[in-house]
Coordinates of C-alpha atoms in Angstrom, one line a residue:
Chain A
X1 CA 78.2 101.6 -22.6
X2 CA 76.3 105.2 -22.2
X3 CA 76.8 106.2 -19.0
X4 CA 73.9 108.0 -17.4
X5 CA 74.8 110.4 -14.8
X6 CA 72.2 112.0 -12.2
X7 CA 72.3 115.1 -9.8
X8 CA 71.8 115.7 -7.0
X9 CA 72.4 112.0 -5.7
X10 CA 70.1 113.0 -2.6
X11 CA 67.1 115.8 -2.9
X12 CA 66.0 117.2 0.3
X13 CA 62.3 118.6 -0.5
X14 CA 60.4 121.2 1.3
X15 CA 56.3 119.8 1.2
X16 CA 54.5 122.0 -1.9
X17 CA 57.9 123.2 -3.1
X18 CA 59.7 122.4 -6.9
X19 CA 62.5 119.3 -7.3
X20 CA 64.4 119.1 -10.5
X21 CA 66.6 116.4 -11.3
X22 CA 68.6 116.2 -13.8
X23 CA 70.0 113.4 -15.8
X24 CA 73.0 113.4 -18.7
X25 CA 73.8 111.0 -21.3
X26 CA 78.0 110.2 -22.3
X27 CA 76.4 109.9 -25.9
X28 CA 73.1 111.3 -27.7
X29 CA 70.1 109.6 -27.5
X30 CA 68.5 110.2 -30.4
X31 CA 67.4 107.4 -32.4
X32 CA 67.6 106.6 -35.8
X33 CA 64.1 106.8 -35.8
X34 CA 64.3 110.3 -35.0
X35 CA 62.8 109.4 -31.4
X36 CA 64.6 109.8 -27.9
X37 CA 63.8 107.3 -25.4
X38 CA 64.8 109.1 -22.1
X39 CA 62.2 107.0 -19.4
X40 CA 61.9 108.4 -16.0
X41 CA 61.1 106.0 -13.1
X42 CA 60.1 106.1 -9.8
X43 CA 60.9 103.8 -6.7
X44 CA 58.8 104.1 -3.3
X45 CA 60.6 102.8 -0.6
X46 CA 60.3 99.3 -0.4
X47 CA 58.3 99.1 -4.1
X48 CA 59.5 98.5 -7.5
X49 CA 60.1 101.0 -9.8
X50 CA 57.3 102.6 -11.6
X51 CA 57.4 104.5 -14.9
X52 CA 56.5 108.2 -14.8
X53 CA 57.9 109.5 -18.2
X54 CA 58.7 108.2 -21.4
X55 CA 60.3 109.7 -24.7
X56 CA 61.6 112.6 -22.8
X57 CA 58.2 114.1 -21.8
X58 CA 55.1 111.8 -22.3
X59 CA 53.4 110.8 -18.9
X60 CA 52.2 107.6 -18.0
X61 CA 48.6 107.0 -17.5
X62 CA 47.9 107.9 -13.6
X63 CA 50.9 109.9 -13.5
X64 CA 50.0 113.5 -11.2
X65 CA 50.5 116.3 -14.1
X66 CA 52.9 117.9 -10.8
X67 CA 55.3 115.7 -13.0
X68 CA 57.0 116.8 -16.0
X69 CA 59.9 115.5 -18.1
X70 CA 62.0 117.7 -20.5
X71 CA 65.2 117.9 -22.6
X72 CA 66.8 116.7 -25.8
X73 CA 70.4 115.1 -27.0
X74 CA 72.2 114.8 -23.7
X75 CA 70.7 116.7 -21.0
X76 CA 67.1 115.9 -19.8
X77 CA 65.1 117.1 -16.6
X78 CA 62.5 115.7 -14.3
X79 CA 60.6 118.3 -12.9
X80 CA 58.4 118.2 -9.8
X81 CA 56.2 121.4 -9.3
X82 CA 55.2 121.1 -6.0
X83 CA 56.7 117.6 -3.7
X84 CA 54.4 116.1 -1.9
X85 CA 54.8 113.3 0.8
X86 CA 54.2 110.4 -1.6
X87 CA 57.0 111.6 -3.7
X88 CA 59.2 110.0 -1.9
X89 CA 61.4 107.8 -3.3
X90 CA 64.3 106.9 -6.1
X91 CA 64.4 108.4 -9.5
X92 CA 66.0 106.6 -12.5
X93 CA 66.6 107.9 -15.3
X94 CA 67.4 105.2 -18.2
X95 CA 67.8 104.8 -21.9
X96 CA 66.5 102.7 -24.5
X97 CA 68.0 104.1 -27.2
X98 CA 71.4 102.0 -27.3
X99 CA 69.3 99.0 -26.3
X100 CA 70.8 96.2 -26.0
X101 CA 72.8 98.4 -23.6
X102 CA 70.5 99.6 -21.6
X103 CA 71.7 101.7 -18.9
X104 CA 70.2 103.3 -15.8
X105 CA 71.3 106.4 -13.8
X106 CA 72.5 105.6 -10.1
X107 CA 69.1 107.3 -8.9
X108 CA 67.8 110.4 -6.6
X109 CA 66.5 109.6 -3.3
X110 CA 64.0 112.5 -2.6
X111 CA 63.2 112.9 0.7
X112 CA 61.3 115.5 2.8
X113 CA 63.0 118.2 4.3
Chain B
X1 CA 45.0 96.1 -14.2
X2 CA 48.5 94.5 -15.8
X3 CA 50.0 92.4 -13.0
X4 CA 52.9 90.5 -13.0
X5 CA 53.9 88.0 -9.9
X6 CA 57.4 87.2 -9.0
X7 CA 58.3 83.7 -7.3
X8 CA 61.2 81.5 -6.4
X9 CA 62.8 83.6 -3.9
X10 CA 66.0 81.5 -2.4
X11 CA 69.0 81.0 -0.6
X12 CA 71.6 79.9 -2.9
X13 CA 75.1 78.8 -2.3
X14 CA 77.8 80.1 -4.4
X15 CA 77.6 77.6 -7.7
X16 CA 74.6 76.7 -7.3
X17 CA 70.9 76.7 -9.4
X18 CA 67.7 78.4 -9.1
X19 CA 64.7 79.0 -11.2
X20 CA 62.4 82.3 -10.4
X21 CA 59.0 82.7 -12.4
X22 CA 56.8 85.3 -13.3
X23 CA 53.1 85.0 -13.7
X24 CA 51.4 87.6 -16.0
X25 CA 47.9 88.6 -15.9
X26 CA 45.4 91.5 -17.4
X27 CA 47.1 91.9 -20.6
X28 CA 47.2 89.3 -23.8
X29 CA 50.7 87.5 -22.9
X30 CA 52.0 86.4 -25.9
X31 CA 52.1 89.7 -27.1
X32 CA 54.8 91.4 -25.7
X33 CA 58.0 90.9 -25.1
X34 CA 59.1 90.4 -21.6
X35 CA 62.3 91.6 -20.0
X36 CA 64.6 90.6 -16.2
X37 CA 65.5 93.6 -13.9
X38 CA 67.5 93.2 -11.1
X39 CA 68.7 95.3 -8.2
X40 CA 71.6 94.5 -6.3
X41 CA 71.1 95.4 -2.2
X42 CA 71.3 99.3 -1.8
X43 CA 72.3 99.8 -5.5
X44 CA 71.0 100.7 -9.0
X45 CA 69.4 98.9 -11.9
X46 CA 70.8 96.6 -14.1
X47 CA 69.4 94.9 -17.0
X48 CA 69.4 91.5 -17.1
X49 CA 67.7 89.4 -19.9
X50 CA 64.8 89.7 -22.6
X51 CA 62.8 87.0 -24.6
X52 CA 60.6 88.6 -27.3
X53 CA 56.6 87.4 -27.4
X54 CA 57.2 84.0 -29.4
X55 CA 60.1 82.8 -27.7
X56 CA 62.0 82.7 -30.8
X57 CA 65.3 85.6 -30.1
X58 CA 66.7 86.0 -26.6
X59 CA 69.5 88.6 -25.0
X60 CA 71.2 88.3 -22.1
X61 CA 73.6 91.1 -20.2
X62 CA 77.5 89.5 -21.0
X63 CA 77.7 89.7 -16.8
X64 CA 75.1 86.2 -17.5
X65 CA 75.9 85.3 -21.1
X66 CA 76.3 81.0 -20.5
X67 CA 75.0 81.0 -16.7
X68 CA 71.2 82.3 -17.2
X69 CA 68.9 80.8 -19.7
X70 CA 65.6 83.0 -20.2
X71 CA 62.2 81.2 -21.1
X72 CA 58.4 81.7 -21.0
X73 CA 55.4 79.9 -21.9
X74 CA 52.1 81.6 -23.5
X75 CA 49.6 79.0 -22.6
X76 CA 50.8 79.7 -19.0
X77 CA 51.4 83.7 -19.1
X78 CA 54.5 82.6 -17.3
X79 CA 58.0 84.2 -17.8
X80 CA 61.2 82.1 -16.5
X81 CA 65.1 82.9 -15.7
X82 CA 66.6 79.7 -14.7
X83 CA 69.9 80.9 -13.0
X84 CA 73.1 78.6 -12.8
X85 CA 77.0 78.9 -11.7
X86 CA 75.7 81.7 -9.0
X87 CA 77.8 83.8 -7.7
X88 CA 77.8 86.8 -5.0
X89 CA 77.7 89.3 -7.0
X90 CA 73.8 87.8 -8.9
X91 CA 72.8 88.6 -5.2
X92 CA 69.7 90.5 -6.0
X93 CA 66.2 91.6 -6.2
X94 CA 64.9 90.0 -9.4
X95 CA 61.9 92.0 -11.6
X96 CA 60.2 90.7 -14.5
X97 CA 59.4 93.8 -16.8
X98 CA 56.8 94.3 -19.9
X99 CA 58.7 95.4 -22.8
X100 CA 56.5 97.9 -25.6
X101 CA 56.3 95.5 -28.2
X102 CA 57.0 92.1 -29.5
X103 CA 60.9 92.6 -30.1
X104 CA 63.3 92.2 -27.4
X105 CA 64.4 95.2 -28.4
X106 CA 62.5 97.4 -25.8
X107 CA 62.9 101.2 -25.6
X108 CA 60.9 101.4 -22.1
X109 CA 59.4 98.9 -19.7
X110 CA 56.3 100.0 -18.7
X111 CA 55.0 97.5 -15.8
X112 CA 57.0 96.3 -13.3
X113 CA 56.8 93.1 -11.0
X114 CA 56.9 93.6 -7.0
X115 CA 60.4 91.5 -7.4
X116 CA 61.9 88.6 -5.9
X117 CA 64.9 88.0 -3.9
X118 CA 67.6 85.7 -4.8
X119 CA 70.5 85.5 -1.9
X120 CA 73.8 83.8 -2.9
X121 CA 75.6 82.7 0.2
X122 CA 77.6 79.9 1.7

C-alpha cells in the first residue's frame, strides 16, 4: 500500500496567522496519465469530510482562496494564509493515484491557539 | 445542491447482518460511480467499496472481500452496502461518496454523505 504520512499530527493556530501541513507519499504519485491526484480534505468537528483541493492544487468550488495546495512526486503542502475560526477541523490528505489502494493520511486536527 | 442521505444506522452483534442505504439527489445518478467511506471511532479513513454508474464492475477493500456486497439502483438514486459476518473491528461511521466519473476507478470523491453509524456489539 502507499503510505501517506502527515505533520504535525496536531496544529495549534493563532486567529489570522499561516498553517501549513504537510503530507508525503512512500511512492510517487504521478500517474500514467501524467496527472497527480493528491486531494486535500477537510473535517469539521462532528461533519463529514469535505474536499478542498484536488490534483495537488485545484480548489473546489466554494473553497476560501485562504486555501492553497502545492507540491509534486512525494511531498505536497496544504497551505492556510491566515486560520480563521471555521478552520477548525481534520485534514486528510489522500491519493488516488494507486486506486484501487486508496489510502488516506492519519489527519491534522487544527485547532485555535 | 448534490446531496446524498445516509440510513440504516444499527446495533449489530458480532456475526450478524445489516443493510445501510444512500439516497442521491441534485445530480443525474446513474452517472457516476459511487463509492463507501468509513471511519472507525476517533480514527482515520479507510476506503471501503465502489460500484461504477451501471452496476456492471464492483471493488471491495480485501478487509470486506466475501462479507460486504455493494449495490445501487438508478430508478431509485439509491446506493446500498449490505454488510454480513460483522465484526468489531467494521464498527464505524459509514459514508457514501461520489466518485468523478463512471469507472470505479475514482481519483477523488468529491461529495460526501453526512454518514451513518453502524455499532457491532454483543
Amino acid at each position: 500500500d502507499v503510505v501517506m504520512t502527515q505533520s504535525p499530527l496536531s496544529l495549534p493556530v493563532t486567529l489570522g496567522q499561516p498553517a501549513s501541513i504537510s503530507c508525503r507519499s512512500s511512492q510517487s504519485l504521478v500517474y500514467s496519465d501524467g496527472n497527480t491526484y493528491l486531494n486535500w480534505f477537510q473535517q469539521r468537528p462532528g461533519q463529514s469530510p469535505r474536499r478542498l483541493i484536488y490534483k495537488v492544487s485545484n480548489r473546489d468550488s466554494g473553497v476560501p482562496d485562504r486555501f492553497s495546495g502545492s507540491g509534486s512526486g512525494t511531498d505536497f503542502t496544504l497551505k492556510i494564509s491566515r486560520v480563521e475560526a471555521e478552520d477548525v477541523g481534520v485534514y486528510y490528505c489522500m491519493q488516488g493515484t494507486h486506486w484501487p489502494l486508496v489510502t488516506f493520511g492519519q489527519g491534522t486536527r487544527l485547532e485555535i491557539k | 445542491e448534490v446531496q446524498l442521505v445516509e440510513s440504516g444506522e444499527g446495533l449489530v452483534q458480532p456475526g450478524g447482518s445489516l443493510r445501510l442505504s444512500c439516497a442521491a439527489s441534485g445530480f443525474t445518478f446513474s452517472s457516476y460511480a459511487m463509492h463507501w467511506v468509513r471511519q472507525a471511532p476517533g480514527k482515520g479513513l479507510e476506503y471501503v467499496s465502489a460500484i461504477s454508474s451501471n452496476g456492471g464492475s464492483t471493488y471491495y477493500a480485501d478487509s470486506v472481500k466475501g462479507r460486504f456486497t455493494i449495490s445501487r439502483d438508478n430508478s431509485k438514486n439509491t446506493l446500498y452496502l449490505q454488510m454480513g459476518s460483522l465484526r468489531a473491528e467494521d464498527m464505524a461511521v459509514y459514508y457514501c461518496a461520489r466518485g468523478e466519473g463512471t469507472t470505479v476507478k475514482t481519483r477523488s470523491f468529491d461529495y460526501w454523505g453526512q454518514g451513518t453509524l453502524v455499532t457491532v456489539s454483543s
